Coordinates of C-alpha atoms in Angstrom, one line a residue:
M225 CA 106.8 89.6 239.0
R226 CA 107.9 86.2 237.6
S227 CA 105.6 84.0 235.6
N228 CA 106.3 80.8 233.7
K229 CA 110.0 80.8 232.7
K230 CA 110.7 82.3 229.3
F231 CA 114.5 82.6 229.6
Q232 CA 117.4 82.2 232.0
V233 CA 120.3 84.6 232.7
T234 CA 123.8 83.2 233.1
G235 CA 127.1 84.8 234.0
P236 CA 130.7 83.6 234.1
L237 CA 131.4 80.9 236.7
D238 CA 135.0 82.2 237.5
P239 CA 135.8 85.6 238.9
I240 CA 136.7 88.3 236.3
V241 CA 140.2 89.7 237.0
A242 CA 141.0 93.3 236.1
V243 CA 144.2 95.3 236.5
L244 CA 144.2 98.7 238.2
G245 CA 143.9 101.5 235.6
G246 CA 142.7 99.0 232.9
E247 CA 139.2 97.9 231.9
A248 CA 136.9 95.2 232.9
V249 CA 134.0 93.5 231.0
L250 CA 131.0 92.1 232.9
P251 CA 129.2 89.8 230.5
C252 CA 125.7 88.1 230.8
S253 CA 123.8 86.0 228.3
L254 CA 120.3 84.6 227.8
F255 CA 119.2 81.0 227.4
P256 CA 117.7 80.4 225.1
A257 CA 119.5 83.0 223.0
V258 CA 116.6 85.4 222.4
S259 CA 117.0 89.0 221.5
A260 CA 117.5 91.5 224.4
E261 CA 117.2 94.7 222.3
D262 CA 113.7 95.5 223.7
M263 CA 114.5 94.3 227.3
E264 CA 115.4 96.3 230.4
L265 CA 119.0 95.6 231.4
R266 CA 120.7 96.6 234.6
W267 CA 124.1 96.0 236.3
F268 CA 124.3 96.8 240.0
R269 CA 126.4 96.1 243.1
S270 CA 125.1 93.1 244.9
K271 CA 125.4 94.5 248.4
S272 CA 124.4 98.1 248.0
L273 CA 122.0 97.6 245.0
E274 CA 123.4 100.9 243.5
T275 CA 123.2 101.0 239.7
V276 CA 126.4 100.7 237.7
F277 CA 124.7 100.8 234.3
A278 CA 121.0 100.9 233.1
Y279 CA 119.6 100.2 229.6
Q280 CA 115.9 100.7 228.8
N281 CA 113.9 101.6 225.7
R282 CA 117.0 100.8 223.6
Q283 CA 119.1 103.5 225.3
E284 CA 121.4 104.1 228.4
Q285 CA 119.7 105.6 231.5
K286 CA 122.5 107.8 232.9
E287 CA 120.3 109.5 235.5
E288 CA 120.0 106.2 237.4
Q289 CA 123.8 105.5 237.5
M290 CA 125.8 106.0 240.7
T291 CA 128.4 108.7 240.6
P292 CA 131.7 106.7 240.9
Y293 CA 130.8 105.0 237.6
A294 CA 129.8 108.0 235.6
G295 CA 131.8 108.4 232.4
R296 CA 133.5 105.0 232.9
T297 CA 130.9 102.5 231.8
S298 CA 129.4 101.6 228.4
L299 CA 127.3 98.8 226.9
V300 CA 128.8 96.2 224.7
G301 CA 125.6 95.8 222.6
N302 CA 126.7 94.5 219.2
R303 CA 125.2 91.1 220.1
L304 CA 122.0 92.1 221.9
N305 CA 120.0 90.4 219.2
Q306 CA 121.8 87.2 220.0
G307 CA 120.9 87.3 223.8
Y308 CA 124.4 88.6 224.8
A309 CA 125.1 91.8 226.7
A310 CA 128.1 93.1 228.7
V311 CA 129.1 96.3 230.5
R312 CA 132.6 97.7 230.0
I313 CA 134.2 99.5 233.0
Q314 CA 137.2 101.7 232.1
R315 CA 140.0 103.0 234.4
V316 CA 139.3 100.3 236.9
Q317 CA 139.7 101.4 240.5
A318 CA 140.3 99.5 243.7
S319 CA 136.7 100.3 244.7
D320 CA 135.4 98.4 241.7
N321 CA 136.4 95.1 243.4
G322 CA 133.5 93.0 244.5
L323 CA 130.2 91.3 243.5
Y324 CA 127.8 92.4 240.8
T325 CA 124.3 91.4 239.5
C326 CA 123.0 91.6 236.0
F327 CA 119.3 92.0 235.6
F328 CA 117.1 91.2 232.5
R329 CA 113.4 92.1 232.3
K330 CA 110.8 91.6 229.5
G331 CA 107.3 92.7 230.5
H332 CA 106.5 91.3 233.9
F333 CA 109.1 88.5 233.6
Y334 CA 112.7 89.0 234.8
E335 CA 115.8 86.9 235.6
E336 CA 119.2 87.8 237.0
A337 CA 122.7 86.3 237.6
G338 CA 125.7 87.1 239.8
L339 CA 129.3 88.0 238.8
E340 CA 132.5 88.6 240.7
L341 CA 135.2 91.2 239.8
K342 CA 138.7 90.9 241.2
V343 CA 140.8 94.0 240.9
A344 CA 144.6 93.6 241.3
G345 CA 147.4 96.1 241.0
V346 CA 151.2 95.9 241.3
G347 CA 152.7 98.8 243.2
S348 CA 156.2 100.1 243.5
A349 CA 159.3 98.0 243.9
P350 CA 160.4 97.4 247.4
Q351 CA 162.9 99.7 249.0
V352 CA 165.4 98.1 251.4
H353 CA 167.7 100.0 253.8
I354 CA 169.6 99.4 257.0
T355 CA 168.4 101.4 260.0
G356 CA 171.4 100.4 262.2
P357 CA 172.5 97.9 264.8
E358 CA 169.9 96.7 267.2
E359 CA 170.4 94.4 270.2
D360 CA 172.9 91.8 268.9
G361 CA 172.2 92.2 265.2
V362 CA 171.4 94.6 262.3
R363 CA 167.9 95.9 261.6
V364 CA 166.8 96.0 257.9
V365 CA 163.6 97.6 256.7
C366 CA 161.7 97.0 253.4
T367 CA 158.9 99.3 252.2
A368 CA 156.5 99.4 249.2
S369 CA 153.3 101.2 248.2
G370 CA 150.4 101.2 245.6
W371 CA 149.6 97.5 245.8
F372 CA 146.1 95.9 245.7
P373 CA 144.9 93.7 247.3
K374 CA 147.1 93.4 250.4
P375 CA 150.5 92.1 249.3
Q376 CA 152.5 89.3 250.8
V377 CA 156.1 90.0 252.1
Q378 CA 159.0 87.5 252.2
W379 CA 162.6 87.8 253.4
R380 CA 165.2 85.4 252.0
D381 CA 169.0 84.9 252.4
L382 CA 171.5 84.4 249.6
S383 CA 170.7 80.6 249.4
G384 CA 166.9 81.3 249.1
E385 CA 166.1 80.2 252.7
K386 CA 163.2 82.2 254.2
F387 CA 163.4 84.2 257.3
L388 CA 160.2 83.5 259.4
A389 CA 160.6 86.0 262.2
F390 CA 160.0 89.6 261.1
S391 CA 157.5 92.4 261.8
E392 CA 155.0 93.6 259.2
A393 CA 152.6 96.6 259.0
H394 CA 150.0 97.5 256.3
T395 CA 148.2 100.8 255.6
Q396 CA 145.6 101.8 253.0
D397 CA 145.3 105.2 251.3
A398 CA 142.2 107.1 250.1
E399 CA 142.1 105.1 246.8
G400 CA 142.2 101.8 248.7
L401 CA 145.8 101.0 247.8
F402 CA 148.0 99.3 250.3
S403 CA 151.5 100.2 251.6
V404 CA 153.7 97.8 253.5
E405 CA 156.7 98.1 255.8
A406 CA 158.5 95.0 257.0
A407 CA 161.5 94.9 259.4
L408 CA 164.0 92.1 259.8
L409 CA 166.6 91.7 262.5
V410 CA 169.7 89.9 261.2
R411 CA 171.9 88.4 263.9
D412 CA 174.2 86.3 261.7
S413 CA 177.1 88.4 260.5
S414 CA 178.0 85.9 257.8
V415 CA 174.6 86.0 256.1
G416 CA 175.8 88.6 253.5
N417 CA 172.8 89.5 251.2
V418 CA 169.2 89.6 252.2
T419 CA 166.3 90.0 249.8
C420 CA 162.8 91.5 250.3
S421 CA 160.1 90.4 247.9
I422 CA 156.5 91.8 247.5
L423 CA 153.9 89.4 245.9
N424 CA 150.5 90.1 244.5
P425 CA 148.3 87.1 245.5
V426 CA 145.8 87.6 242.6
L427 CA 148.2 88.2 239.7
G428 CA 151.0 86.1 241.1
R429 CA 153.4 88.9 240.2
E430 CA 156.4 89.7 242.5
K431 CA 158.9 92.5 242.9
A432 CA 162.1 92.1 245.0
M433 CA 165.2 94.0 246.1
A434 CA 168.4 92.7 247.8
I435 CA 170.8 94.4 250.1
F436 CA 174.3 93.5 251.3
I437 CA 175.1 93.8 255.0
P438 CA 178.8 94.3 255.7
E439 CA 180.1 92.4 258.7
P440 CA 181.5 95.6 260.4
F441 CA 177.8 96.8 260.6
F442 CA 177.2 94.1 263.2
P443 CA 177.8 95.2 266.9
Q444 CA 181.1 93.9 268.3
A445 CA 180.8 91.9 271.5
S446 CA 182.3 93.8 274.4
P447 CA 184.5 92.0 277.0
W448 CA 181.9 92.4 279.7
K449 CA 179.3 90.9 277.5
V450 CA 181.5 88.0 276.7
A451 CA 182.3 87.5 280.4
F452 CA 178.6 87.9 281.3
S453 CA 177.7 85.2 278.7
V454 CA 180.3 82.9 279.9
S455 CA 179.3 83.4 283.5
L456 CA 175.7 83.0 282.7
T457 CA 176.5 79.7 280.9
V458 CA 178.5 78.4 283.8
L459 CA 175.8 79.4 286.2
V460 CA 173.1 77.6 284.2
I461 CA 175.3 74.5 284.1
L462 CA 175.9 74.7 287.9
L463 CA 172.2 75.1 288.5
L464 CA 171.4 72.2 286.3
G465 CA 174.0 70.1 288.1
A466 CA 172.8 71.1 291.5
G467 CA 169.2 70.3 290.5
C468 CA 170.3 66.9 289.2
Y469 CA 172.3 66.2 292.4
T470 CA 169.4 67.3 294.6
K471 CA 167.0 65.1 292.7
R472 CA 169.4 62.2 292.9
E473 CA 169.9 62.7 296.7
H474 CA 166.1 62.9 297.1
S475 CA 165.7 59.7 295.1
I476 CA 168.3 57.9 297.3
K477 CA 166.7 59.1 300.5
M478 CA 163.3 58.0 299.3
Q479 CA 164.8 54.6 298.3
V480 CA 166.5 54.2 301.7
R481 CA 163.3 55.2 303.5
G482 CA 161.4 52.6 301.5
E483 CA 163.9 49.9 302.3
K484 CA 163.7 50.8 306.0
E485 CA 159.9 50.6 305.9
T486 CA 160.2 47.2 304.1
L487 CA 162.6 45.9 306.7
C488 CA 160.4 47.0 309.5
E489 CA 157.4 45.3 307.9
T490 CA 159.5 42.2 307.4
S491 CA 160.7 42.2 311.0
E492 CA 157.1 42.6 312.2
Q493 CA 156.0 39.8 310.0
D494 CA 158.8 37.6 311.3
R495 CA 157.9 38.4 314.9
Q496 CA 154.3 37.5 314.3
T497 CA 155.3 34.3 312.5
K498 CA 157.5 33.4 315.5
E499 CA 154.7 34.0 317.9
E500 CA 152.3 31.9 315.9
V501 CA 155.0 29.1 315.7
L502 CA 155.5 29.2 319.4
K503 CA 151.7 29.1 320.0
D504 CA 151.5 26.1 317.6
A505 CA 154.4 24.4 319.4
V506 CA 152.6 24.8 322.8
M507 CA 149.4 23.4 321.3
L508 CA 151.3 20.5 319.8
Q509 CA 153.0 19.8 323.1
V510 CA 149.6 19.8 324.8
Q511 CA 148.2 17.5 322.2
L512 CA 151.2 15.2 322.5
S513 CA 150.7 15.0 326.2
Q514 CA 147.1 14.1 325.7
L515 CA 148.1 11.5 323.1
Y516 CA 150.7 10.1 325.5
S517 CA 148.1 9.7 328.2
L518 CA 145.9 7.8 325.8
Y519 CA 148.7 5.7 324.5
P520 CA 147.9 2.5 326.5
W521 CA 144.3 2.5 325.3
L522 CA 145.3 3.5 321.7
R523 CA 147.9 0.7 321.6
D524 CA 145.4 -2.0 322.6
N525 CA 142.6 -0.3 320.6
L526 CA 144.7 -0.4 317.4
Q527 CA 145.5 -4.0 318.0
A528 CA 141.8 -4.8 317.9
Q529 CA 140.4 -2.9 314.9
P530 CA 136.9 -3.7 313.7
D531 CA 138.1 -5.0 310.4
E532 CA 140.1 -7.7 312.3
F533 CA 136.9 -9.0 313.9
F534 CA 134.1 -10.9 312.3
T535 CA 130.5 -10.2 313.0
W536 CA 128.9 -12.6 315.5
P537 CA 125.1 -12.9 315.2
V538 CA 123.3 -12.5 318.4
T539 CA 120.2 -14.7 318.5
L540 CA 118.5 -14.8 321.9
D541 CA 117.6 -18.1 323.4
P542 CA 113.9 -18.0 324.6
G543 CA 114.5 -21.0 326.7
S544 CA 117.2 -19.2 328.8
A545 CA 115.0 -16.1 329.3
H546 CA 113.5 -15.3 332.6
S547 CA 109.7 -15.3 332.8
D548 CA 109.6 -11.6 333.2
L549 CA 111.4 -11.1 329.9
V550 CA 109.7 -11.1 326.5
V551 CA 111.9 -12.3 323.6
S552 CA 110.7 -11.0 320.1
H553 CA 109.5 -13.4 317.4
E554 CA 112.8 -12.7 315.5
K555 CA 114.7 -13.5 318.7
T556 CA 116.8 -10.4 318.2
S557 CA 115.4 -8.2 320.9
V558 CA 114.1 -8.5 324.5
T559 CA 112.0 -6.3 326.7
L560 CA 111.1 -6.3 330.4
K561 CA 107.5 -6.8 331.3
A562 CA 105.9 -3.6 332.7
S563 CA 103.9 -5.7 335.3
C564 CA 106.9 -7.5 336.8
V565 CA 107.7 -7.1 340.5
N566 CA 111.0 -7.3 342.2
T567 CA 112.1 -10.8 342.9
A568 CA 115.2 -12.4 344.1
D569 CA 115.7 -14.0 340.7
T570 CA 117.9 -12.6 338.0
C571 CA 116.1 -11.6 334.8
S572 CA 118.6 -12.6 332.2
V573 CA 118.7 -14.2 328.8
L574 CA 121.5 -15.9 326.9
G575 CA 122.5 -16.0 323.2
F576 CA 122.2 -19.2 321.2
E577 CA 125.6 -19.0 319.7
G578 CA 128.7 -19.7 321.7
I579 CA 132.3 -18.6 321.2
T580 CA 135.4 -20.7 321.9
S581 CA 138.2 -18.8 320.2
G582 CA 139.0 -16.0 317.7
R583 CA 137.9 -12.4 317.5
C584 CA 134.3 -11.3 317.0
Y585 CA 131.9 -8.5 317.8
W586 CA 128.2 -7.9 318.0
E587 CA 126.1 -4.8 318.1
V588 CA 123.5 -4.2 320.8
E589 CA 121.1 -1.2 320.9
I590 CA 119.9 -0.2 324.4
R591 CA 116.7 1.8 324.7
D592 CA 115.9 3.8 327.8
G593 CA 119.4 3.1 328.9
D594 CA 119.6 6.3 330.9
Q595 CA 116.7 5.1 333.2
S596 CA 117.7 1.4 333.4
G597 CA 120.6 -0.7 334.4
W598 CA 121.0 -3.5 331.8
A599 CA 124.2 -5.5 332.1
L600 CA 125.8 -6.9 329.0
G601 CA 128.6 -9.4 328.7
V602 CA 129.6 -13.0 328.2
C603 CA 129.5 -16.0 330.5
G604 CA 130.7 -19.6 330.6
E605 CA 128.4 -22.4 329.4
G606 CA 127.9 -24.0 332.9
V607 CA 127.8 -20.9 335.0
N608 CA 125.1 -20.8 337.7
R609 CA 122.9 -17.7 336.9
K610 CA 121.2 -17.6 340.3
G611 CA 122.5 -14.7 342.4
W612 CA 123.5 -12.8 339.4
V613 CA 122.0 -9.6 340.7
A614 CA 124.6 -9.1 343.4
L615 CA 127.4 -10.1 341.0
V616 CA 126.3 -7.7 338.3
N617 CA 125.8 -4.9 340.8
A618 CA 129.3 -5.6 342.3
G619 CA 130.9 -6.0 338.9
A620 CA 131.7 -9.2 337.1
S621 CA 134.7 -11.2 338.1
H622 CA 136.8 -14.1 336.7
E623 CA 135.9 -16.4 339.6
S624 CA 132.1 -16.1 338.8
G625 CA 132.7 -16.8 335.1
M626 CA 131.0 -13.6 334.1
Y627 CA 132.5 -10.7 332.1
N628 CA 130.3 -7.7 331.7
C629 CA 130.6 -4.1 330.4
P630 CA 128.5 -1.2 331.5
S631 CA 125.6 -0.4 329.1
Q632 CA 124.7 3.0 327.8
R633 CA 121.8 4.3 325.7
G634 CA 122.1 3.9 322.0
K635 CA 123.7 1.5 319.5
Q636 CA 127.0 0.0 320.8
R637 CA 129.5 -2.6 319.7
F638 CA 131.1 -5.2 322.0
F639 CA 134.3 -7.0 320.8
L640 CA 135.5 -10.3 322.2
S641 CA 139.0 -11.7 321.7
T642 CA 140.2 -15.0 323.1
V643 CA 143.9 -15.4 322.9
L644 CA 145.6 -18.3 324.7
S645 CA 144.3 -18.2 328.3
E646 CA 143.2 -14.5 328.2
I647 CA 139.7 -13.2 327.4
T648 CA 139.4 -9.5 326.5
V649 CA 136.0 -7.8 326.3
T650 CA 136.0 -4.3 324.9
H651 CA 133.0 -2.0 324.9
R652 CA 133.2 0.4 321.9
S653 CA 131.3 3.5 322.9
P654 CA 132.0 7.3 323.3
S655 CA 133.8 6.3 326.6
P656 CA 135.9 3.2 325.7
S657 CA 136.0 0.5 328.5
E658 CA 137.8 -2.8 328.6
L659 CA 137.8 -5.8 330.7
K660 CA 140.7 -8.3 330.7
I661 CA 140.6 -11.6 332.5
P662 CA 144.0 -13.2 332.6
G663 CA 144.2 -16.9 332.9
A664 CA 140.5 -17.5 331.9
P665 CA 139.8 -21.1 330.7
L666 CA 139.2 -21.4 327.0
E667 CA 135.7 -22.8 327.3
L668 CA 132.6 -22.0 325.4
V669 CA 131.2 -18.6 326.3
R670 CA 127.8 -17.1 325.4
P671 CA 126.7 -13.5 325.3
Y672 CA 124.2 -12.6 328.0
L673 CA 121.9 -9.7 328.8
V674 CA 120.7 -8.9 332.3
A675 CA 117.6 -6.8 332.8
P676 CA 117.5 -4.0 335.3
V677 CA 116.6 -4.9 338.8

């Protein structure tokens, strides 16, 4: 077992190379360099743990040694007192190739280190010969034996260019040595010489042999083969041409089909567009007809826009109000008493301000207009207001001096325009109405409001 470290065992870092039939030395050393004369030393194979060499009690222990190494190993012990020991293997064989371990023990303390031995051997020179014509070329074979480890084969032409396509077979004999056979098919009759080289990858050593291939050795092309080759070439060209033509025709058909589909889609879009245009034209015609029917009203209406009128304040005259009417304190609104009874009198009220000429408008808000019959309009300064009920119900007339417009619920505007001898009263509401009185005298007119009767 191991205790506190007393020494270390080291071996070479790089593999040890030995040539077949030669000798190999497997060295190990101690650090610090203490004497190993009284230690137990062993070298054994790392995988099988079989003993290659054993040293104990200052002598070799041959009974522990494995048979293949008997008589071939010895201890290099002239430097044991310096902490250096090595085992020499003579007549190196291919089976000696591999990993080793050196083991040093003193008492109960021991250490070990690993080593690698690479065995290499150069075999026979390659033998190259022609086996005869094959297919459309000449078959050349290269053989060699006695190589270790497995050799590498290369074929080259006269210029040194390598042949990449060739077959290769390896066999191993009872001693572990390799034989190789490589076959090359040469198709170029002008190649001349070919060289076969065998390389040992460990030693970097190579053996090569060249051979000349006469041109008559190559098989002559028979007439039927030439004709067949020409026919095959023409057939391939025709097939390629037919394929290209078919592909082109297919592309043209697909393009034409796509253009037809595009034209159909365009025609359908044009048809839909025409239908929409016709529908729009019909709608425009209807709208134009409606506009033509409204033209008289629009013409006069455009001639009297609100921005051409000025606001006329409506201040109610309490003195002109019927006793059943209540005028507000601000004199801007009037209501009908709930307790009033039907009388023959007209419940009306006039505005303070009078109008003699120009254009003006005032706003009136009618509440409960749907349930009442208020009458709105203008009247002359000296008109007699008695008997207005009948006049209002029958509609205002020029002779009576009253010009009224129907009232509706909500806020409404009434426009007044006096031009020359004509008075125009326009009621601006959702249903425009207009009253013209040709030949009306240009006298002072006042707005009036008649309560429902």
